[in-house]
Short mmCIF file of C-alpha atoms and ligand atoms in Angstrom, two decimals:
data_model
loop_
_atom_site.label_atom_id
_atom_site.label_comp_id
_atom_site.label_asym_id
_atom_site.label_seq_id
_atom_site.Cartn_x
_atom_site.Cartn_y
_atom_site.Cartn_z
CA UNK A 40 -37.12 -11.57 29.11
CA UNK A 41 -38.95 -9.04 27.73
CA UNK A 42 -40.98 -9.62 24.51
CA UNK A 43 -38.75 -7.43 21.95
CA UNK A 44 -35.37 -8.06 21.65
CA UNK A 45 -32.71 -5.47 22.14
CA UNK A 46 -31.71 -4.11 18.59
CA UNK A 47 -27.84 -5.33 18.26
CA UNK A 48 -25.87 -2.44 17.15
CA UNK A 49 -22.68 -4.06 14.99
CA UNK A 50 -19.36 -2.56 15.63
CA UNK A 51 -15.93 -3.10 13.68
CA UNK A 52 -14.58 -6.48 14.76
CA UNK A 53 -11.29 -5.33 16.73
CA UNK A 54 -8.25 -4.48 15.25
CA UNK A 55 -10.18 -3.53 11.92
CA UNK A 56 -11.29 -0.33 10.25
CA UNK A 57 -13.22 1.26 7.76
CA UNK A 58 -11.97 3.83 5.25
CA UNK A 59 -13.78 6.41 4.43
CA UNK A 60 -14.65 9.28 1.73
CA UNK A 61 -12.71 11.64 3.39
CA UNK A 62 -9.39 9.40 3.06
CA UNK A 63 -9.97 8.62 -0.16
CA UNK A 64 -7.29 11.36 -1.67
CA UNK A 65 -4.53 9.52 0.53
CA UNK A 66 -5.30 6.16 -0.82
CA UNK A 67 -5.40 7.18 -4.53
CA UNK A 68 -1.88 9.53 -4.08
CA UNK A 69 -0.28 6.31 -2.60
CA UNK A 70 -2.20 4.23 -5.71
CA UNK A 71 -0.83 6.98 -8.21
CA UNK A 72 2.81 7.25 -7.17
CA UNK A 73 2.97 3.18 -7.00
CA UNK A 74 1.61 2.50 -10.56
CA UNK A 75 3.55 5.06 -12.02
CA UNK A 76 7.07 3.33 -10.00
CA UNK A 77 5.66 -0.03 -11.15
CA UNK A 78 5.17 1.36 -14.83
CA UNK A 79 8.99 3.23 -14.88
CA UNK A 80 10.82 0.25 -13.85
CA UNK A 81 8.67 -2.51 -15.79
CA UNK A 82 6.88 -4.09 -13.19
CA UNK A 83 3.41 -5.98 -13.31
CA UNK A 84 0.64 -6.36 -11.47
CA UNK A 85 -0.47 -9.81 -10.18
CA UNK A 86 -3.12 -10.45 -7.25
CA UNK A 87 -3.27 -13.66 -5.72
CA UNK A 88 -6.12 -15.10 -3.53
CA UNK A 89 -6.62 -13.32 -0.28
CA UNK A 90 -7.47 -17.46 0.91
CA UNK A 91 -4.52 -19.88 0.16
CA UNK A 92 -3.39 -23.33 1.87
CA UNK A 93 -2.13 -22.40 5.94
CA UNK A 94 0.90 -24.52 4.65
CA UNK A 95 1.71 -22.42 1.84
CA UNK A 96 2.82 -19.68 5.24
CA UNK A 97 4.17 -22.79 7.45
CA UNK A 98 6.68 -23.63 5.01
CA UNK A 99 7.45 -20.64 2.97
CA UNK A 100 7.02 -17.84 5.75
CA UNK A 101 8.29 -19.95 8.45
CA UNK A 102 6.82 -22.03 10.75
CA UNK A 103 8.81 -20.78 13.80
CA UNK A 104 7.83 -17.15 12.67
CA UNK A 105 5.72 -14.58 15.06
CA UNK A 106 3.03 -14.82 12.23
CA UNK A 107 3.28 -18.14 11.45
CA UNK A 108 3.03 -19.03 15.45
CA UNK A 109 0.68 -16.09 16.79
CA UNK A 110 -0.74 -13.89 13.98
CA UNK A 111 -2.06 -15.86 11.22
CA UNK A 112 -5.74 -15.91 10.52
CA UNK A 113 -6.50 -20.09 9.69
CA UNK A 114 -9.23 -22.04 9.65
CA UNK A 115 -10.70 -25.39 8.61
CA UNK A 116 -13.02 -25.12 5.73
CA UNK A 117 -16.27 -27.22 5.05
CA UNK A 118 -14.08 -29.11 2.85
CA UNK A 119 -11.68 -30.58 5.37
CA UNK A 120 -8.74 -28.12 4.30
CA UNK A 121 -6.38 -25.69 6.25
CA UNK A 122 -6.39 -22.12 4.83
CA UNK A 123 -5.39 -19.48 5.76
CA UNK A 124 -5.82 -15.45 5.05
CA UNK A 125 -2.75 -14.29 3.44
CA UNK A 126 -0.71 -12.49 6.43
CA UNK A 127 2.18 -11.55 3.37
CA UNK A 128 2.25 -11.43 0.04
CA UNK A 129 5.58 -13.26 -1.10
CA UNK A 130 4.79 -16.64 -0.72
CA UNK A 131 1.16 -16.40 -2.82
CA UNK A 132 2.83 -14.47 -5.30
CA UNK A 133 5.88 -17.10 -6.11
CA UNK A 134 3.49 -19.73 -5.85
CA UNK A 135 1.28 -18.00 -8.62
CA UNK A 136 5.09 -17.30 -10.67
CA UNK A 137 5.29 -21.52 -9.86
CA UNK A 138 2.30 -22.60 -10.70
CA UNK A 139 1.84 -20.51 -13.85
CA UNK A 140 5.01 -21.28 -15.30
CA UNK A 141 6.36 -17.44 -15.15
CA UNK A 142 9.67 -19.52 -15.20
CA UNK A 143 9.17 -19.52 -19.01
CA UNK A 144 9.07 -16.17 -19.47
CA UNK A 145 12.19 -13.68 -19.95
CA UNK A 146 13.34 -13.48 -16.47
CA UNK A 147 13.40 -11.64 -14.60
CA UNK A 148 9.84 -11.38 -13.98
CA UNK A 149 9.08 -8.36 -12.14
CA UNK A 150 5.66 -8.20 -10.07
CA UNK A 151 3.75 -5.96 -7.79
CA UNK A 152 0.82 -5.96 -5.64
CA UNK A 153 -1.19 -3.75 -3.46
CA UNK A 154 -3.29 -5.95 -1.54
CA UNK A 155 -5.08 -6.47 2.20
CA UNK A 156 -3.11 -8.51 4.52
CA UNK A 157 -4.77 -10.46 7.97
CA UNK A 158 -2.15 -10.77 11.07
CA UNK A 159 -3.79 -11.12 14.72
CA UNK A 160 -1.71 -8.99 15.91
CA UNK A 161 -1.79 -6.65 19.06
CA UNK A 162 -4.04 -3.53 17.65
CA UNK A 163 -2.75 -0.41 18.31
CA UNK A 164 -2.36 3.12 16.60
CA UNK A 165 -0.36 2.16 13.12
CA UNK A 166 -0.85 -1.50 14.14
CA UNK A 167 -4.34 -2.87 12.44
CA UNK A 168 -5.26 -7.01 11.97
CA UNK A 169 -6.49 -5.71 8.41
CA UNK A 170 -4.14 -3.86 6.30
CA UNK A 171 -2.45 -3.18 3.21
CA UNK A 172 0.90 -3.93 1.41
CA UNK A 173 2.20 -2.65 -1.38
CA UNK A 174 4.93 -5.04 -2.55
CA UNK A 175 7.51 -5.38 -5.19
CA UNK A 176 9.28 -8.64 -6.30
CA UNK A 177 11.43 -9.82 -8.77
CA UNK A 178 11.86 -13.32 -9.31
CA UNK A 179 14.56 -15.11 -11.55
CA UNK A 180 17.79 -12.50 -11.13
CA UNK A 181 20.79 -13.20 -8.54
CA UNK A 182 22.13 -9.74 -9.27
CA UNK A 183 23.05 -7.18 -6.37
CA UNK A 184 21.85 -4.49 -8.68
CA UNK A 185 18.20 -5.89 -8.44
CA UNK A 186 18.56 -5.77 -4.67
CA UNK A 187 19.97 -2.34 -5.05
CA UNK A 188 17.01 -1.28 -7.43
CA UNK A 189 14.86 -2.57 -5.45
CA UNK A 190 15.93 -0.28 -2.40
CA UNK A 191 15.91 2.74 -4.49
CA UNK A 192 12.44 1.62 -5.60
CA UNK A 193 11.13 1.36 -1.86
CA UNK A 194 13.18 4.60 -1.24
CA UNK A 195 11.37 6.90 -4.38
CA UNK A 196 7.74 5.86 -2.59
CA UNK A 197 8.49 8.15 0.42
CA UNK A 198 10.29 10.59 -1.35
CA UNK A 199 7.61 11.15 -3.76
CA UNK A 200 6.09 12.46 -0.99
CA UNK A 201 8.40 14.41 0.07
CA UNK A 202 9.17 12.11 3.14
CA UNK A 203 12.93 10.81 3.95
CA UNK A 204 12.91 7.79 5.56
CA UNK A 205 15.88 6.08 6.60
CA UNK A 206 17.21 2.77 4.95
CA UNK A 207 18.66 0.52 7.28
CA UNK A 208 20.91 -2.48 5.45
CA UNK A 209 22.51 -5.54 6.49
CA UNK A 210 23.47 -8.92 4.96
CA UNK A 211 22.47 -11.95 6.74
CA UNK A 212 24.56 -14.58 4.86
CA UNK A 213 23.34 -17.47 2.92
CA UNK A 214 23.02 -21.12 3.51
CA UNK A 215 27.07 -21.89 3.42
CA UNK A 216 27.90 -18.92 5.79
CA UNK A 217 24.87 -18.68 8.04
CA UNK A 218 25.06 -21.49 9.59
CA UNK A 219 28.37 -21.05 11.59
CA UNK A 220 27.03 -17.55 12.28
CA UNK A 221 23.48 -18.44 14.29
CA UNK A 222 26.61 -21.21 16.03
CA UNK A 223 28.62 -18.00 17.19
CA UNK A 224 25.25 -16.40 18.44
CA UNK A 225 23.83 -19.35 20.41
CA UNK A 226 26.97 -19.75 22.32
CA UNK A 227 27.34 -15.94 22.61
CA UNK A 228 23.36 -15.64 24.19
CA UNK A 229 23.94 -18.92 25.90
CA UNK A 230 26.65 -17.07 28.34
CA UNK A 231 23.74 -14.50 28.70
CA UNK A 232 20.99 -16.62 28.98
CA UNK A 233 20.05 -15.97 32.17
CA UNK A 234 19.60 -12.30 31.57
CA UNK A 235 17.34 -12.61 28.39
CA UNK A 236 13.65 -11.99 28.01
CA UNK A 237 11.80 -14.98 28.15
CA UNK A 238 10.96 -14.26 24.19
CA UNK A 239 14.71 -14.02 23.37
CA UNK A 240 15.40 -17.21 25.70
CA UNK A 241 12.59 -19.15 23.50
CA UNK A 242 14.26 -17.93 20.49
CA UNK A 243 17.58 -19.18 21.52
CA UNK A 244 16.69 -22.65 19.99
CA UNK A 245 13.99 -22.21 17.91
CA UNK A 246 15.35 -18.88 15.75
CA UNK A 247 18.66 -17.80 17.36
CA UNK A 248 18.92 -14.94 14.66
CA UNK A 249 15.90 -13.44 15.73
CA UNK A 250 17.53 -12.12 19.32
CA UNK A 251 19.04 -9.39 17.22
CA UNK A 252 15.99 -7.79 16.63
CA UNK A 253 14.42 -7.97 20.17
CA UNK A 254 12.54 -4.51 21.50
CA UNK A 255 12.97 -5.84 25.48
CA UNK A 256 14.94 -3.90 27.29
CA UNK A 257 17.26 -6.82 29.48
CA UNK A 258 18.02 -8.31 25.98
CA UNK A 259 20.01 -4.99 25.06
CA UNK A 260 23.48 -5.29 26.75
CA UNK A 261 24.15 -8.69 25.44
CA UNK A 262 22.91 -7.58 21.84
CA UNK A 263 25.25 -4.87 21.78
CA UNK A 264 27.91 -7.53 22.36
CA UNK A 265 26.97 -10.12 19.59
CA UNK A 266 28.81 -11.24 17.33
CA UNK A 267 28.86 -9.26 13.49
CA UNK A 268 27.11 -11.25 11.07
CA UNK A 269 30.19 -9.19 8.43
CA UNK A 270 32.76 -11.37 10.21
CA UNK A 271 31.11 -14.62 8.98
CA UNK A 272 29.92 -14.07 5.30
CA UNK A 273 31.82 -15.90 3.01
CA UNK A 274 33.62 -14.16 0.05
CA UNK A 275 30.29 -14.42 -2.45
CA UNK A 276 28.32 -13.03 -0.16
CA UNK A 277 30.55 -10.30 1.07
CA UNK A 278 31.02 -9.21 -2.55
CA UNK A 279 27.30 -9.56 -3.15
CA UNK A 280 26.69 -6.93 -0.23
CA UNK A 281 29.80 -4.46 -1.19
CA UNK A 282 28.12 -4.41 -5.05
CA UNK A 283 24.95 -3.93 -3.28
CA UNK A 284 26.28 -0.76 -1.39
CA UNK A 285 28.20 0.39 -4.11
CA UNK A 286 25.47 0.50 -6.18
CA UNK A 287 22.89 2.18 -3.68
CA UNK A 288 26.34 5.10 -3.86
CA UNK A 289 25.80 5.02 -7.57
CA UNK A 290 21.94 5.73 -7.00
CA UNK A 291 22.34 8.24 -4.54
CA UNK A 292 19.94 6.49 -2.21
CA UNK A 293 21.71 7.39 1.68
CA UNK A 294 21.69 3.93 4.19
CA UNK A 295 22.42 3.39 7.07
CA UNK A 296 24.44 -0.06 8.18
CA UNK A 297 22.16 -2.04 10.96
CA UNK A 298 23.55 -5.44 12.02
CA UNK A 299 20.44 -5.86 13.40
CA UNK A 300 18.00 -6.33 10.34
CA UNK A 301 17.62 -10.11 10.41
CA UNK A 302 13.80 -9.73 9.36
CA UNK A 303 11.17 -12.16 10.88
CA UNK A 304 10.88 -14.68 8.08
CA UNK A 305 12.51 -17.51 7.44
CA UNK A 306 13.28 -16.95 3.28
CA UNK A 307 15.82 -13.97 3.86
CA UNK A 308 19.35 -14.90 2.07
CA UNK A 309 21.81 -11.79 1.38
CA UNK A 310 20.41 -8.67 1.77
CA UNK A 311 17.96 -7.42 4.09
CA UNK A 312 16.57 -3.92 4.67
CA UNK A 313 13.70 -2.22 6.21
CA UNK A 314 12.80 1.58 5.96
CA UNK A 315 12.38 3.41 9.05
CA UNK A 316 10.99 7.12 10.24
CA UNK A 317 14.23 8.26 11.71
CA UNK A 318 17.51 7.01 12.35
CA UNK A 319 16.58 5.41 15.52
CA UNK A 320 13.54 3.05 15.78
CA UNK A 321 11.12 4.45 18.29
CA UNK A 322 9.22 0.87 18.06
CA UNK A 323 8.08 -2.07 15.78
CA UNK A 324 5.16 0.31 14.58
CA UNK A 325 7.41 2.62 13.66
CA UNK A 326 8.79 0.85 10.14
CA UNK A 327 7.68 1.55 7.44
CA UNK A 328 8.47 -1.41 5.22
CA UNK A 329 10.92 -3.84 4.52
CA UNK A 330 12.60 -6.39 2.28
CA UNK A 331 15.13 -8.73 1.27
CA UNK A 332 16.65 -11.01 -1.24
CA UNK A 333 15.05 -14.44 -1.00
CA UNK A 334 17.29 -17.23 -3.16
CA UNK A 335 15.50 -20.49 -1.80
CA UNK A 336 12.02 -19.61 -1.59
CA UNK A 337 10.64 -20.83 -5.10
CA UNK A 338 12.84 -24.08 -4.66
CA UNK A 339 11.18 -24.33 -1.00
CA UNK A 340 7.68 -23.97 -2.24
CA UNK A 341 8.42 -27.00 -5.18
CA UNK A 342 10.00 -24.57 -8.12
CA UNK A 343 12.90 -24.76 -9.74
CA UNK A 344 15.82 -23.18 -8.16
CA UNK A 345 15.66 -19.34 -9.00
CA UNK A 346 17.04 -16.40 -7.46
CA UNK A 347 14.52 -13.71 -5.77
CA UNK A 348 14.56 -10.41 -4.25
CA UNK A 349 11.29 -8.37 -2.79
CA UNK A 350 10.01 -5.67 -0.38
CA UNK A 351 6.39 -4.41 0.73
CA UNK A 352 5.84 -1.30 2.63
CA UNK A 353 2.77 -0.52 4.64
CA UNK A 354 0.43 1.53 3.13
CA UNK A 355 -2.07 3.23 6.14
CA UNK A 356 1.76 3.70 8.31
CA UNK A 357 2.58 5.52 5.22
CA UNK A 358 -0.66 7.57 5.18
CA UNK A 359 -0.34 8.18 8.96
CA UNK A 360 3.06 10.08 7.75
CA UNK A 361 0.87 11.94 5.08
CA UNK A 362 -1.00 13.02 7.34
CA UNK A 363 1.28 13.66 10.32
CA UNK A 364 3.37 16.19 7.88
CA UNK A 365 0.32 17.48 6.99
CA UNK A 366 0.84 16.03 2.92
CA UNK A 367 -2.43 17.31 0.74
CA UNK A 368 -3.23 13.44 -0.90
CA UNK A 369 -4.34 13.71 -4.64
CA UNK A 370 -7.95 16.07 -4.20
CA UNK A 371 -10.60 14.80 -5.41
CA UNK A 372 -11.68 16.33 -9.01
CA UNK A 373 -14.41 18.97 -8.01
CA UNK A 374 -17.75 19.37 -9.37
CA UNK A 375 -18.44 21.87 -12.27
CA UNK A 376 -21.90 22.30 -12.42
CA UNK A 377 -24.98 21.55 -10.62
CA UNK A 378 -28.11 19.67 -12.34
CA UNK A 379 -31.03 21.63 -10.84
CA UNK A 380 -34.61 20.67 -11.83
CA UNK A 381 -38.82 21.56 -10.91
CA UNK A 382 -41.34 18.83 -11.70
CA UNK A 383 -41.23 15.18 -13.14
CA UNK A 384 -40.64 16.02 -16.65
CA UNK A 385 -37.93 18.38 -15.78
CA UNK A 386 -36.48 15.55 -14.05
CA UNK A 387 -36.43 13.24 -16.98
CA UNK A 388 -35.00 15.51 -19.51
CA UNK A 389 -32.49 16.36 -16.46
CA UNK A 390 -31.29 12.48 -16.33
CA UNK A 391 -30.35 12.72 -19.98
CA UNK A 392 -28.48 16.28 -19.99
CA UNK A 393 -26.44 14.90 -16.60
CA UNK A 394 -25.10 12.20 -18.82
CA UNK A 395 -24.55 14.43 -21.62
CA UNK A 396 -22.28 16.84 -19.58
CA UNK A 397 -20.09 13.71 -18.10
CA UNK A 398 -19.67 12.76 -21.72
CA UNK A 399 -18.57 16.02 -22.63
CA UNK A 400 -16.25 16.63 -20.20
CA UNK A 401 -17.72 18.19 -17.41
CA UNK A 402 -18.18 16.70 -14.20
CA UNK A 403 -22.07 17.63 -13.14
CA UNK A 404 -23.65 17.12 -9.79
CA UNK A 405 -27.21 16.83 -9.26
CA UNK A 406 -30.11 15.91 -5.78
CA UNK A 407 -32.75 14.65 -8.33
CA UNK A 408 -34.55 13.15 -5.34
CA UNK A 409 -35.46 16.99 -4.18
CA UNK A 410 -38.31 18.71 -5.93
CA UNK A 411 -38.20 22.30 -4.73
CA UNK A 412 -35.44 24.83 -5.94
CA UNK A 413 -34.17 26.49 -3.13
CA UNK A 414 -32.93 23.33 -1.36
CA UNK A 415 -31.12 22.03 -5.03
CA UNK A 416 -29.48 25.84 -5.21
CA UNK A 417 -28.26 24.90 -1.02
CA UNK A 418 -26.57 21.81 -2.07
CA UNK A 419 -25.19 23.79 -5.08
CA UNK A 420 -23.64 26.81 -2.68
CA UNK A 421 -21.92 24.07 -0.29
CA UNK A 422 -20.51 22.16 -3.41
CA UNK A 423 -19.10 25.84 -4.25
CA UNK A 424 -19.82 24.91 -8.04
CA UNK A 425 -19.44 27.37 -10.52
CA UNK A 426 -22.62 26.83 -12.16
CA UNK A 427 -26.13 25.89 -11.98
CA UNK A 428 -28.22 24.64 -14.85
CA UNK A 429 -32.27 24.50 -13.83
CA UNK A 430 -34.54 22.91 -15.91
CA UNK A 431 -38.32 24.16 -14.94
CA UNK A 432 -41.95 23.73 -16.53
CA UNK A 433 -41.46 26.67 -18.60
CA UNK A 434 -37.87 26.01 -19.73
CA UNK A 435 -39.62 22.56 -21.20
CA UNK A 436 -42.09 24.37 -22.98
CA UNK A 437 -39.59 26.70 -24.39
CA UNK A 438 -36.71 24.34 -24.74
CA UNK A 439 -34.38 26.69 -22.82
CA UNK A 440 -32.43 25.88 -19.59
CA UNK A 441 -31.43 28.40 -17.17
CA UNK A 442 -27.80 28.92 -16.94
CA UNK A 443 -27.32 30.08 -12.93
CA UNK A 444 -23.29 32.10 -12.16
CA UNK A 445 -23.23 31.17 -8.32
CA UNK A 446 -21.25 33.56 -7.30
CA UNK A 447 -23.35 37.01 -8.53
CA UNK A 448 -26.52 35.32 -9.10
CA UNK A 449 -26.84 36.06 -12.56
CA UNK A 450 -29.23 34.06 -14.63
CA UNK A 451 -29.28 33.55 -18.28
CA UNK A 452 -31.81 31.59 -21.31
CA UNK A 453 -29.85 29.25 -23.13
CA UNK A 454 -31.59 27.51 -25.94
CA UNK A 455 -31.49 23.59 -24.63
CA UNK A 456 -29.32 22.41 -27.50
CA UNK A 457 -26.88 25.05 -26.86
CA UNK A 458 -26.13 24.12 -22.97
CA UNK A 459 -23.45 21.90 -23.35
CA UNK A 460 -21.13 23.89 -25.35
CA UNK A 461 -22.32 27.16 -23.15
CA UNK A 462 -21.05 25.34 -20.19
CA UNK A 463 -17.78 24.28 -21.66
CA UNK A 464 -17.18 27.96 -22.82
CA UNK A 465 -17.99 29.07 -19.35
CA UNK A 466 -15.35 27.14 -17.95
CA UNK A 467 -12.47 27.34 -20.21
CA UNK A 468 -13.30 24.16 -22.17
CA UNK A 469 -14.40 24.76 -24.92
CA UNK A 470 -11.86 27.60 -26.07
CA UNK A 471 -8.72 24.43 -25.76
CA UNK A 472 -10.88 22.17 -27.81
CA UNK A 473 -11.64 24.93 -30.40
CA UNK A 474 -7.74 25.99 -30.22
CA UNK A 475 -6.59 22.67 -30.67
CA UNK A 476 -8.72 22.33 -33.81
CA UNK A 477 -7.80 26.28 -35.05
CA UNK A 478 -3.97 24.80 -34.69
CA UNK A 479 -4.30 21.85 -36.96
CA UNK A 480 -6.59 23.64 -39.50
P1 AMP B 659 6.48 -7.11 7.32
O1 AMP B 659 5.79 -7.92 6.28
O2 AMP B 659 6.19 -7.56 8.73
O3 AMP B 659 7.89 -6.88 7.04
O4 AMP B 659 5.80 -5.67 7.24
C1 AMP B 659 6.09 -4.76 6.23
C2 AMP B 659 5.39 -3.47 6.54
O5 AMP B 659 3.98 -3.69 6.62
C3 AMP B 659 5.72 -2.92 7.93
O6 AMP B 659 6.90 -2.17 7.88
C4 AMP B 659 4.52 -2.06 8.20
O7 AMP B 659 4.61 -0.82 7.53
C5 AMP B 659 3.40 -2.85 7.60
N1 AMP B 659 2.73 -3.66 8.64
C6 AMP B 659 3.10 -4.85 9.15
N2 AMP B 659 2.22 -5.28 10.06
C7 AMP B 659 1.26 -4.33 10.13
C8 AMP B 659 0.05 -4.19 10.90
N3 AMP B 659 -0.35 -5.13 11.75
N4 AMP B 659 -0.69 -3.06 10.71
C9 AMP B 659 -0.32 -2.11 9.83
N5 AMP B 659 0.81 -2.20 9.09
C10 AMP B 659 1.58 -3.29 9.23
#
């Protein structure tokens, strides 16, 4: 062994990643457009725990569910108890509506989150064991309309952007009707067993419903012969999915009927949707989000029976579509003018006119770690700011500052006290706030 050790460079644990500066206008457009949705429609924010109890997933996602089974992140703690890191945001945030007692509010209560979300699953481009949800949820309506709003909320994200994605509906049924439906599959896939995918033959006892939405290839023929889920909804629910349709007419939001969106998770009642890229679904990766109507989950989780309905979309498949159609992001606000300074007492008087500037308005820049001039007035050039204010020995003495143009070079005395509103007039500032005040004189 030799004597020193070999310096460990860390890496990204797999399946994670960092975001950086540069995606930072992506992140805040998706932030923008989902606050102001959130704030049209009336809905509020609530973040739950990133840890909560495994079993809070086992029951309310499902325990027979790919991320109950394979993808969730759980652990024993110190303290002897199962948790888990949140792999969806549904059941933490109708455990928060139970345990807080949002019952007794008006209801509905309408929530929304945009939160991280842990799944082991299989990394790949669009695919990441980190990532984040932005989720909508209302919790104490029954109403087909909520569905429907809810659908036209999901919708109005892309489209914001400019993006069409398409919606892809169905209506899996609910308690009463389901059950003689998943009867009609098994014995339907039964007949076929023997030319399933081993996934689709596990599924035939454990989740029969979830054949529908199998990827593999030998599963295909007999899919296309299954029966319709529409022949097997009772009346309510059959009138609960035409109001739903007739009101996504109403909102002008175009869908697309898919007998095959059963979702993953056990909660689904009613309507189900997910939004996709095209028509066709090129692969799992490939959707962008997803949601349904969920009428036993608060019940399931030790609530009072209530009526729910939710979606959450993907947020870095969504940026991936920002960037793919080449979608600008919300820019960064750019900085105005540059803090330049020569010696230590420059440097002080700098700190204070930096926060002066902010206050007023502007947004400054400064390198007060440099001393000389000419690398400050480098930064300055690749910042591309309009201005340059340097503070030297002699400015001090005099109580001037020099007020730099960039672009010709010119340089001007401006008494110190003066700066501030000098720079405002420079860029256009000053003149509204004076206007503003000239109009109400
Ligand atoms: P789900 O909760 O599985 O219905 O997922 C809803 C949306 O979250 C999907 O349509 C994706 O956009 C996104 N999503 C799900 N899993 C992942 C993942 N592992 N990496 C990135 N995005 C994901």
């Amino acid at each position: 062994m030799t004597k020193e050790k070999k310096k460990k460079v860390f890496q990204l644990v797999k399946g994670m990643k960092d975001i950086l500066p540069e995606d930072e206008k992506y992140w805040s457009a998706v932030w923008e457009v989902v606050e102001n949705l959130a704030l049209k429609y009336g809905f509020g924010r609530i973040e739950t725990p990133v840890l909560e109890m495994a079993d809070l997933f086992a029951r309310g996602t499902g325990s027979t569910t790919d991320i109950v089974e394979k993808e969730m992140y759980s652990f024993v703690d110190q303290a002897g108890e199962k948790l888990a890191l949140r792999p969806e945001g549904t059941p933490g945030a109708v455990r928060s509506y139970i345990e807080h007692g949002l019952i007794n509010l008006p209801q509905p209560v309408k929530l929304f989150y945009f939160c991280s979300m842990f799944r082991h699953d299989k990394p790949q481009a669009g695919r990441y064991r980190q990532f984040s949800q932005v989720g909508f949820e209302v919790i104490g309506d029954p109403e087909p309309v909520i569905d429907a709003q809810l659908i036209n909320l999901a919708y109005q994200i892309y489209t914001s952007f400019q993006l069409q994605p398409s919606v892809q509906v169905n209506s899996i049924g609910c308690l009463e009707c389901r059950p003689a439906y998943e009867q009609a599959l098994k014995e339907h896939f039964k007949k076929d067993r023997n030319k399933l995918s081993e996934i689709s033959r596990e599924r035939l006892s454990k989740n029969v419903m979830r054949i529908l939405d199998s990827k593999e290839e030998e599963d295909q023929p007999s899919i296309a012969k299954a029966p319709q889920q529409m022949d097997f909804l009772c009346e309510a629910c059959q009138k609960h999915f035409m109001q739903v349709l007739e009101y996504l007419d109403d909102l002008q939001v175009p869908y697309f009927l898919n007998s095959r969106i059963v979702r993953g998770l056990d909660y689904y009642t009613r309507t189900t949707y997910e939004l996709w890229l095209g028509e066709e679904e090129a692969g799992r990766q490939s959707s962008l989000g997803g949601g349904g109507r969920y009428d036993g989950l608060v019940e399931l989780l030790g609530g009072r029976p209530t009526p729910a309905s939710g979606f959450a979309i993907g947020v870095e498949r969504l940026i991936l579509q920002l960037k793919e159609h080449d979608l600008k992001g919300k820019e960064r606000r750019k900085p105005e003018v540059f803090v330049a300074q020569l010696g230590n007492e420059a440097r002080r008087k700098a700190l204070g006119l930096y926060e002066e500037l902010f206050k007023a308005g502007v947004l400054p820049v400064e390198s007060f770690s440099k001393s000389g001039l000419k690398p400050q007035l480098e930064i300055a050039d690749r910042l591309k700011v309009p201005y340059t204010v340097i503070l030297g020995q002699k400015e001090i003495i005099d109580g001037t500052v020099l007020l730099r143009e960039m672009s010709g070079g010119i340089q001007e005395v401006v008494p110190f006290n003066k700066i501030v509103p000098e720079v405002l007039r420079r860029l256009g500032k000053a003149e509204i706030v004076y206007n503003e005040k000239s109009e109400t004189r």
